[in-house]
Tab-separated table of C-alpha atoms in Angstrom:
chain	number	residue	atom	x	y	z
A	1	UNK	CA	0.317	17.881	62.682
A	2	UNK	CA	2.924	18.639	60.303
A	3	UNK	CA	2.919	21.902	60.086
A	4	UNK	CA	2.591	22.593	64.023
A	5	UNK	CA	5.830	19.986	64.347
A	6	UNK	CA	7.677	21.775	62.036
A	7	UNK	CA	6.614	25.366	63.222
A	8	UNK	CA	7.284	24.269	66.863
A	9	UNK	CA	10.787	22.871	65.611
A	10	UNK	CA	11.973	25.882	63.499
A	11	UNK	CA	11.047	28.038	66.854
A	12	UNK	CA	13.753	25.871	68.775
A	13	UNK	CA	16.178	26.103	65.937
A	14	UNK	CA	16.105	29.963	65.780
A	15	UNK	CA	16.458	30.121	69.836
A	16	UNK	CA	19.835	27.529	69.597
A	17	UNK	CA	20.977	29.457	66.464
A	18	UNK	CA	20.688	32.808	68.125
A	19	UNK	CA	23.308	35.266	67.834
A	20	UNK	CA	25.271	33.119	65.483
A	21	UNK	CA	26.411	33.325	62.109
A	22	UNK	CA	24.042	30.473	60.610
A	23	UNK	CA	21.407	31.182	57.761
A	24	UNK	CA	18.294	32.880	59.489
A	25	UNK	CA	15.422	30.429	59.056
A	26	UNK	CA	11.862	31.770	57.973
A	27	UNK	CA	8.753	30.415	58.415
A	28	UNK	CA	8.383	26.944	56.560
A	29	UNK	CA	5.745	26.630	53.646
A	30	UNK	CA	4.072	23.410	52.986
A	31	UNK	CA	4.983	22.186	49.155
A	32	UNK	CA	4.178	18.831	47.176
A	33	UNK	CA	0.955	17.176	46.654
A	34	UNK	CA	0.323	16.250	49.857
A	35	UNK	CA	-0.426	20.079	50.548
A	36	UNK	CA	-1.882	20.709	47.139
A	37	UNK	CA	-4.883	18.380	48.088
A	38	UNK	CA	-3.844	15.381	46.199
A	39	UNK	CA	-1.450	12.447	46.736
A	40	UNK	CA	-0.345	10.058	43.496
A	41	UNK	CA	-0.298	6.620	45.801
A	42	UNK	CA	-2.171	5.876	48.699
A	43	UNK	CA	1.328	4.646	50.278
A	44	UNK	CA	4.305	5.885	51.157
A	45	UNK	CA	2.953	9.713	51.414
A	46	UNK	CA	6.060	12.003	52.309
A	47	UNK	CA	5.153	15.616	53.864
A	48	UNK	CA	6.748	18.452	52.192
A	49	UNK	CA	8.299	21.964	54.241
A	50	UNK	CA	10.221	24.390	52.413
A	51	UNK	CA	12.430	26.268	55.060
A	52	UNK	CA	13.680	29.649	53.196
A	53	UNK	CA	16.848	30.563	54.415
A	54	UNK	CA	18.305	34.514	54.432
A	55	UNK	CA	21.440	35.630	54.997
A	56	UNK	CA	22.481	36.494	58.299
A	57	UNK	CA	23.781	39.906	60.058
A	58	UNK	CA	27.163	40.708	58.131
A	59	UNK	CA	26.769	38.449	55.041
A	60	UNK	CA	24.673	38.457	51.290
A	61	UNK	CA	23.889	35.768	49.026
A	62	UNK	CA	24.135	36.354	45.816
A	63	UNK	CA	22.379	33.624	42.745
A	64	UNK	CA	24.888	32.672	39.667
A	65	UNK	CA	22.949	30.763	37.251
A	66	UNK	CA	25.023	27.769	36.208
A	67	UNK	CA	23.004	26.419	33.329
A	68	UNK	CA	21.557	28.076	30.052
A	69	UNK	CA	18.012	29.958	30.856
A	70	UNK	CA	16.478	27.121	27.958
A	71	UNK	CA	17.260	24.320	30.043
A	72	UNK	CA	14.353	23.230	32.334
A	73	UNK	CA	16.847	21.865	34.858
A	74	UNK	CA	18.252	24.973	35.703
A	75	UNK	CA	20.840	24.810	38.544
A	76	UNK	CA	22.332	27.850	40.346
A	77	UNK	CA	24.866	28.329	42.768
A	78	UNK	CA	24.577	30.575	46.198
A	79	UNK	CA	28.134	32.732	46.795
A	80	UNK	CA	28.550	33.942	50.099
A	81	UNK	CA	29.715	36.962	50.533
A	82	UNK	CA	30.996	39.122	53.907
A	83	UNK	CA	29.653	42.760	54.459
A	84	UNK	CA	31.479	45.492	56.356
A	85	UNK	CA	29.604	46.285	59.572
A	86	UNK	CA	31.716	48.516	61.051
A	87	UNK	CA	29.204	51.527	59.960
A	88	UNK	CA	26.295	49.774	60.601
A	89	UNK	CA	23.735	50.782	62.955
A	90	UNK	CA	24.748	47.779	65.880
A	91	UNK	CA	25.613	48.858	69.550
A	92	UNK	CA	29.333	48.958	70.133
A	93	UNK	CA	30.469	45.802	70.519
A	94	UNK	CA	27.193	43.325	69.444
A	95	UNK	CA	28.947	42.677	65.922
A	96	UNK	CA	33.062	42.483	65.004
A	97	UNK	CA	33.099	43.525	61.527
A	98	UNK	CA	34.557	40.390	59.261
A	99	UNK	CA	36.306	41.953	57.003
A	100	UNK	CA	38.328	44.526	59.273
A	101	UNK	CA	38.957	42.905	62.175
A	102	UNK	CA	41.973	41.312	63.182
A	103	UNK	CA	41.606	37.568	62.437
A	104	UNK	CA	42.354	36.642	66.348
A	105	UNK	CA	40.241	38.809	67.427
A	106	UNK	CA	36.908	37.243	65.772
A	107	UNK	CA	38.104	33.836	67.139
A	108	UNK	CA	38.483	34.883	70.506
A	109	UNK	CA	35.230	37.036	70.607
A	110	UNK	CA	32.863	35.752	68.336
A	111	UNK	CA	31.214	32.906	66.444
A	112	UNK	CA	32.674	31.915	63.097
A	113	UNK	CA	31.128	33.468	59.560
A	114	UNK	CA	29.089	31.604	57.352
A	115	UNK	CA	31.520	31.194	55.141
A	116	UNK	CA	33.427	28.942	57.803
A	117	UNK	CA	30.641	26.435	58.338
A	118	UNK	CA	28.481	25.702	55.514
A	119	UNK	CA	30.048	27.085	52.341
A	120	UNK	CA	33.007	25.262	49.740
A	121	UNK	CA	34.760	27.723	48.437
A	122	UNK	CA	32.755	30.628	49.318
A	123	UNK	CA	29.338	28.467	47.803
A	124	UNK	CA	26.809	27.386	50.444
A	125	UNK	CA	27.019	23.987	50.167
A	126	UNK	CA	23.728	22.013	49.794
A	127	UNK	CA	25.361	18.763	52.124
A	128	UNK	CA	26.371	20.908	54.268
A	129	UNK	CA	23.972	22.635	55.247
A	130	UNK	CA	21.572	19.278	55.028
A	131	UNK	CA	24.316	18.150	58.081
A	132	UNK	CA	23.439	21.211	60.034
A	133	UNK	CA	20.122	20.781	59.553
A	134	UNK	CA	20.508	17.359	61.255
A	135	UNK	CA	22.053	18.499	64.340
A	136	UNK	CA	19.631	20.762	64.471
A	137	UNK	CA	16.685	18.220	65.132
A	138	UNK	CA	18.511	15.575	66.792
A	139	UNK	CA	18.805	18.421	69.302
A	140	UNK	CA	15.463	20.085	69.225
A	141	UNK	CA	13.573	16.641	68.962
A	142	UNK	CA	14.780	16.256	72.995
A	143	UNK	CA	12.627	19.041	73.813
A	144	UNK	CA	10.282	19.085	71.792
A	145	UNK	CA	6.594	18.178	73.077
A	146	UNK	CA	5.888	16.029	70.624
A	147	UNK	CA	9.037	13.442	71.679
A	148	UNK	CA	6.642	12.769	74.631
A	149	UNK	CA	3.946	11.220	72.231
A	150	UNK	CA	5.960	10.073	68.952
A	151	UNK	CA	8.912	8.617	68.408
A	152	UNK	CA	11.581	9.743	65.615
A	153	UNK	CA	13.407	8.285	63.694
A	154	UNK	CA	15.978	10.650	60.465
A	155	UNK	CA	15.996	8.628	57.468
A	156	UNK	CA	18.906	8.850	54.859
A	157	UNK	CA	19.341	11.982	52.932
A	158	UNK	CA	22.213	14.318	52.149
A	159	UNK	CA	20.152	17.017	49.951
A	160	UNK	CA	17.324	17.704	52.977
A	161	UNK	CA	16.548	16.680	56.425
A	162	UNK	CA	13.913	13.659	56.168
A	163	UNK	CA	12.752	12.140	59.322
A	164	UNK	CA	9.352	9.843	60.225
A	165	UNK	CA	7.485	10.358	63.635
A	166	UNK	CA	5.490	7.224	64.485
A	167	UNK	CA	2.593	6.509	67.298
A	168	UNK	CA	1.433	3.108	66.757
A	169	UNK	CA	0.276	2.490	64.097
A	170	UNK	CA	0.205	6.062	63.113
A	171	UNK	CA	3.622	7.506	60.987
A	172	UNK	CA	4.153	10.366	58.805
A	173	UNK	CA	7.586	11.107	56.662
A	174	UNK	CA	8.700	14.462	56.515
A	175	UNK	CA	10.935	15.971	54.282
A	176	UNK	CA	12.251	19.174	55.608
A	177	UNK	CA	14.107	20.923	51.897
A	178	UNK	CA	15.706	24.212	52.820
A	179	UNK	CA	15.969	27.121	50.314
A	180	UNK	CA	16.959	30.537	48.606
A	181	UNK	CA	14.795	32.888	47.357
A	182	UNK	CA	15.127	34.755	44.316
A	183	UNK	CA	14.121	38.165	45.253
A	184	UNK	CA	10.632	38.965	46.144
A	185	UNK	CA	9.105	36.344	44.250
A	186	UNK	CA	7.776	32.624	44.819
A	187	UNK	CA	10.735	30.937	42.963
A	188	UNK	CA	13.695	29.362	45.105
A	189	UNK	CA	16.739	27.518	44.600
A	190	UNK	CA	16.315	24.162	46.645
A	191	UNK	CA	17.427	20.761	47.470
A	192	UNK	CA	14.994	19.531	46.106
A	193	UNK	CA	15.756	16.471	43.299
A	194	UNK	CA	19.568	17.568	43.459
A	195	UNK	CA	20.431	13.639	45.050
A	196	UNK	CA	19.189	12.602	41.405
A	197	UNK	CA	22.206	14.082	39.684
A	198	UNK	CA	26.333	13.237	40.093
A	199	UNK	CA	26.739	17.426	40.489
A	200	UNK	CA	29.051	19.063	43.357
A	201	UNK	CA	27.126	19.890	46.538
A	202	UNK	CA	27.615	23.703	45.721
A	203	UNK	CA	24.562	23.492	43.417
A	204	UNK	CA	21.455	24.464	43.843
A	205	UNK	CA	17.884	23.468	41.437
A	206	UNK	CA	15.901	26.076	40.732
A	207	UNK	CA	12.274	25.210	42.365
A	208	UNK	CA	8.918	26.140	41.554
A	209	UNK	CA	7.088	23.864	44.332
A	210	UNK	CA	6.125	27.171	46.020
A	211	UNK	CA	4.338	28.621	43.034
A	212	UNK	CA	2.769	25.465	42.227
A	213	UNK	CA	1.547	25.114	45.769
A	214	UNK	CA	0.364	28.739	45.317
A	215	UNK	CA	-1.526	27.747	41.936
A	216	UNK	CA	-3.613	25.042	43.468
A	217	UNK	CA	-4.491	27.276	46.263
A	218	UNK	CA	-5.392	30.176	43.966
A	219	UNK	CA	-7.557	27.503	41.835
A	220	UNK	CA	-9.379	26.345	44.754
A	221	UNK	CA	-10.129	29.857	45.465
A	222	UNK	CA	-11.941	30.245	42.122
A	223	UNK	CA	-13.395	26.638	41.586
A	224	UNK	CA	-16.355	25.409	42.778
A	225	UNK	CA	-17.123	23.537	45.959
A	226	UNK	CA	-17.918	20.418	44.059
A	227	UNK	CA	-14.736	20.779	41.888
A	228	UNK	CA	-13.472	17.535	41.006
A	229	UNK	CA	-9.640	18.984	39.311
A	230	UNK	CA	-7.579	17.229	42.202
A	231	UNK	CA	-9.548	14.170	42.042
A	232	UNK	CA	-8.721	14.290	37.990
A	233	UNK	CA	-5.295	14.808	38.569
A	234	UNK	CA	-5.121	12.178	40.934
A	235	UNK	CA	-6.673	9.607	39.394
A	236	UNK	CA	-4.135	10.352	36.233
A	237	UNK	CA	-1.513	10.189	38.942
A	238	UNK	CA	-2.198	6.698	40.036
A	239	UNK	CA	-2.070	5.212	36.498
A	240	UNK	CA	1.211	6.915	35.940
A	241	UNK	CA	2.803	5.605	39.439
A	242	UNK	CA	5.335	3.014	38.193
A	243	UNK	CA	6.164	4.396	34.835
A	244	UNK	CA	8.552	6.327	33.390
A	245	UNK	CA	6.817	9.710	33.178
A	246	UNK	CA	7.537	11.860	35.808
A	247	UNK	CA	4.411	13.186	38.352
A	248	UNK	CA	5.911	16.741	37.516
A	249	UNK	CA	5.336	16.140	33.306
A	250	UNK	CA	2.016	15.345	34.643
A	251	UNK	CA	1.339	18.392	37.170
A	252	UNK	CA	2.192	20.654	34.523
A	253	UNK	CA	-0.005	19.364	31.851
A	254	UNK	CA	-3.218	19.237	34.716
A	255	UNK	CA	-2.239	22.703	35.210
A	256	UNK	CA	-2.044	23.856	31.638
A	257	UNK	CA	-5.373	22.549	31.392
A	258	UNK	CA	-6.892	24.504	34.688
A	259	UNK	CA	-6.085	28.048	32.665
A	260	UNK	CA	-7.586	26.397	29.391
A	261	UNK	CA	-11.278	24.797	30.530
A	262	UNK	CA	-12.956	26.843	32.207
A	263	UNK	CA	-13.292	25.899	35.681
A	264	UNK	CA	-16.550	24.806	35.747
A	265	UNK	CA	-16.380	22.609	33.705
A	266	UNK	CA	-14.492	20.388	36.260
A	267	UNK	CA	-17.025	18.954	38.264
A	268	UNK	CA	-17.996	15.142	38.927
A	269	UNK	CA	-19.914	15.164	36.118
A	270	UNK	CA	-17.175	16.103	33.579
A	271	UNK	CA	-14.823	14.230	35.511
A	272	UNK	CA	-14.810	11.454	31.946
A	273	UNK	CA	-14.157	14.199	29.585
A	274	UNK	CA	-11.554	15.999	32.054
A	275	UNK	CA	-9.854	12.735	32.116
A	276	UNK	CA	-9.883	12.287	28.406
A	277	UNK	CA	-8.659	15.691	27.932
A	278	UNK	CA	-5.530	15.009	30.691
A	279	UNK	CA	-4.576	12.495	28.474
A	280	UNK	CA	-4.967	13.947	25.007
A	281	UNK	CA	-3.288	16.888	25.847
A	282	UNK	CA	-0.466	14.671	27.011
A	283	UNK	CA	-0.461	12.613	24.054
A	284	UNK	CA	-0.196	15.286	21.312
A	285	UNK	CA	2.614	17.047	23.550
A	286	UNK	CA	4.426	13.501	23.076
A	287	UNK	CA	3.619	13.492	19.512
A	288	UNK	CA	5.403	16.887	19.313
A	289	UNK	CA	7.903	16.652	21.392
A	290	UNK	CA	7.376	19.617	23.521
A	291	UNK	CA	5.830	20.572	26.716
A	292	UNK	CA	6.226	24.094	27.764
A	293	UNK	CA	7.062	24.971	31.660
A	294	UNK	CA	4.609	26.107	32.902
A	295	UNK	CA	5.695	29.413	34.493
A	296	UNK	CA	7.929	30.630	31.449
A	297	UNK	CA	6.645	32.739	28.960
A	298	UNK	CA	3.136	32.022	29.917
A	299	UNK	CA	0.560	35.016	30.465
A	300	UNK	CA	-1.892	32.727	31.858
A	301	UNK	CA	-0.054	33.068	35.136
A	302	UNK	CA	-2.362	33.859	37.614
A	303	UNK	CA	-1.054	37.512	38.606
A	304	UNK	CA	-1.042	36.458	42.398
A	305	UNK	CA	1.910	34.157	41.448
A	306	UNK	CA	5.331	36.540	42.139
A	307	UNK	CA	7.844	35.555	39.544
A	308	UNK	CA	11.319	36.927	38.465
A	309	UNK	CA	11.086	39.703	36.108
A	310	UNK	CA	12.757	37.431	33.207
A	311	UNK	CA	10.437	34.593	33.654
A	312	UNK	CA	7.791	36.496	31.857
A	313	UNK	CA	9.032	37.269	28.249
A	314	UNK	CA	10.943	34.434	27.693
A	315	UNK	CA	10.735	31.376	25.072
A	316	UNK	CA	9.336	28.349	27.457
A	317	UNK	CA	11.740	25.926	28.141
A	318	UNK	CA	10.702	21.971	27.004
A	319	UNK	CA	10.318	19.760	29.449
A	320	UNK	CA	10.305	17.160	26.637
A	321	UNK	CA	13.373	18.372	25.342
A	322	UNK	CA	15.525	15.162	25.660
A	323	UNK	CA	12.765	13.372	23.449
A	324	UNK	CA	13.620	15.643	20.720
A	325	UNK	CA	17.305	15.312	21.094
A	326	UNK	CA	16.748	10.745	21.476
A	327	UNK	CA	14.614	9.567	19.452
A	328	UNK	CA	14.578	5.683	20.543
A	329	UNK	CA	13.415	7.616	24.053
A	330	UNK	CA	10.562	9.398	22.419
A	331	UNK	CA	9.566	5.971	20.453
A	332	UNK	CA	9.944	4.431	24.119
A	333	UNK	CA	7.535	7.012	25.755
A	334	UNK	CA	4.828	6.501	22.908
A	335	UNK	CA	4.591	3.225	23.561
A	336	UNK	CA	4.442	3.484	26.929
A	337	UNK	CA	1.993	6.312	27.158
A	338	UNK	CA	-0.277	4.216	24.337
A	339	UNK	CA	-0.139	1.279	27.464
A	340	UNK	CA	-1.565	3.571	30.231
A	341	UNK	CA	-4.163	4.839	28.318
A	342	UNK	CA	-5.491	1.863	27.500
A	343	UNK	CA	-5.615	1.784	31.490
């Protein structure tokens, strides 16, 4: 259902947005655990889309990395820039180039750039574009099929465009994120998890929900039918709903793991040791202080994953880095972690 809505909504998007100077929306990929195959609570499931965005006719983005490549949080920002048309392959008079132009003629004869919409500064701004995205639905949602069987309702966000559909006692929360790609590969700059931080709207988080979705298709690929690796990872997921460690410190570890054990040794009846494993493995990373990213400097990458070319030969970047810098927060997340596994 959630993928035909949002499919049958982008569709309506693109045919309102045509011929203007808005991002070009591609087709939306399905992210988070709900689409991996496993959810951490049995409540309060939210749907993830990615929509990638590109550039559109007359414009480039170009990716300025904002924080230092060791950081796991990296953050980027998108700058918008204008390209001369005027020897580009359009008929005579589909496109008035930007930059040459005169000024009153491009207000009299065509849309506004990109620039003049969603961007601060020349940045594409993450609010923004989170507004536009709004507009976008309240439109569509008139007529859109499904506003004949569901109703919908947008719930509060600035970073994305989050919305619930309901049908008696049916309702499903969507979270529509919206990204950039960097180049060819499954990494993008999102949205996502950028309401968590007091940073201008201009920045971007660098995402890897796309690879990771890729992963646990690429796993289930090579596992066998009676796997039981989501069911492990979801079981850890619902003692660890409440706490302080993040689902993603989690996914990472589970994943670790999946290029480690061989993968079949994951079925029901190893599901006990699998478990104990998940939670050693976390345990001595918390001992040390350090759990390496996942996609950084790590050749067990399944080659199917596309990353950027200096992802590969890099030192991994700790995702338990602030333990090592606080040490009444890694004393504070040992005695936590020692509670849920007595769970």
């Amino acid at each position: 259902i959630v993928t035909d809505l949002v499919g049958s909504l982008l569709i309506i998007f693109r045919e309102m947005m045509f011929n203007s100077f808005y991002p070009v929306l591609q087709e939306e990929i399905g992210v988070g655990s709900a689409f991996e195959g496993w959810i951490p609570s049995e409540e309060g499931t939210v749907y993830q889309v990615l929509v990638p965005l590109m550039p559109p006719r007359g414009h480039a983005f170009h990716l300025e990395l904002n924080s230092a490549k060791e950081d796991p949080a990296r953050t980027f920002s998108i700058r918008v820039e204008l390209l001369c048309t005027c020897t580009s392959e359009q008929m005579p008079g589909q496109m008035l180039c930007f930059l040459h132009q005169p000024e009153e003629e491009l207000k009299s004869n065509q849309d506004p750039s990109l620039l003049h919409t969603l961007c601060t500064d020349s940045y594409l701004d993450v609010q923004k574009t989170s507004r536009w995205f709004h507009q976008l639905l309240y439109a569509a949602w008139v007529v859109l099929p499904y506003s004949s069987r569901y109703t919908m309702k947008v719930l509060q966000s600035s970073y994305s465009c989050c919305f619930q559909i309901r049908r008696d006692e049916e309702k499903l929360d969507i979270d529509m994120m919206f990204g950039v790609q960097q180049g060819d590969s499954d990494i993008f700059l999102s949205s996502q998890q950028t309401e968590a931080f007091l940073i201008p709207s201009t920045i971007w988080s660098e995402t890897y929900a796309v690879a990771e979705a890729k992963f646990f298709r690429h796993i289930a690929g090579m596992a066998p039918p009676d796997s039981w690796h989501l069911k492990c990872l979801q079981l850890c997921a619902r003692i660890l709903v409440g706490s302080g460690f993040h689902m993603d410190i989690l996914k990472t570890a589970v994943m670790h793991l999946l290029t480690e054990i061989p993968l079949s040794q994951w079925r029901r009846k190893d599901c006990l040791l699998r478990l104990q494993d998940i939670m050693l493995y976390l345990g001595c990373c918390l001992e040390g202080k350090c759990l390496n990213h996942f996609f950084f400097g790590n050749e067990q990458v399944p080659v199917e994953i596309t990353l950027p070319q200096d992802f590969r030969n890099v030192v991994p970047p700790n995702l338990f880095h602030h333990l090592a810098q606080d040490p009444s927060a890694h004393s504070e997340a040992l005695r936590e972690f020692d509670e849920l596994q007595d769970q």
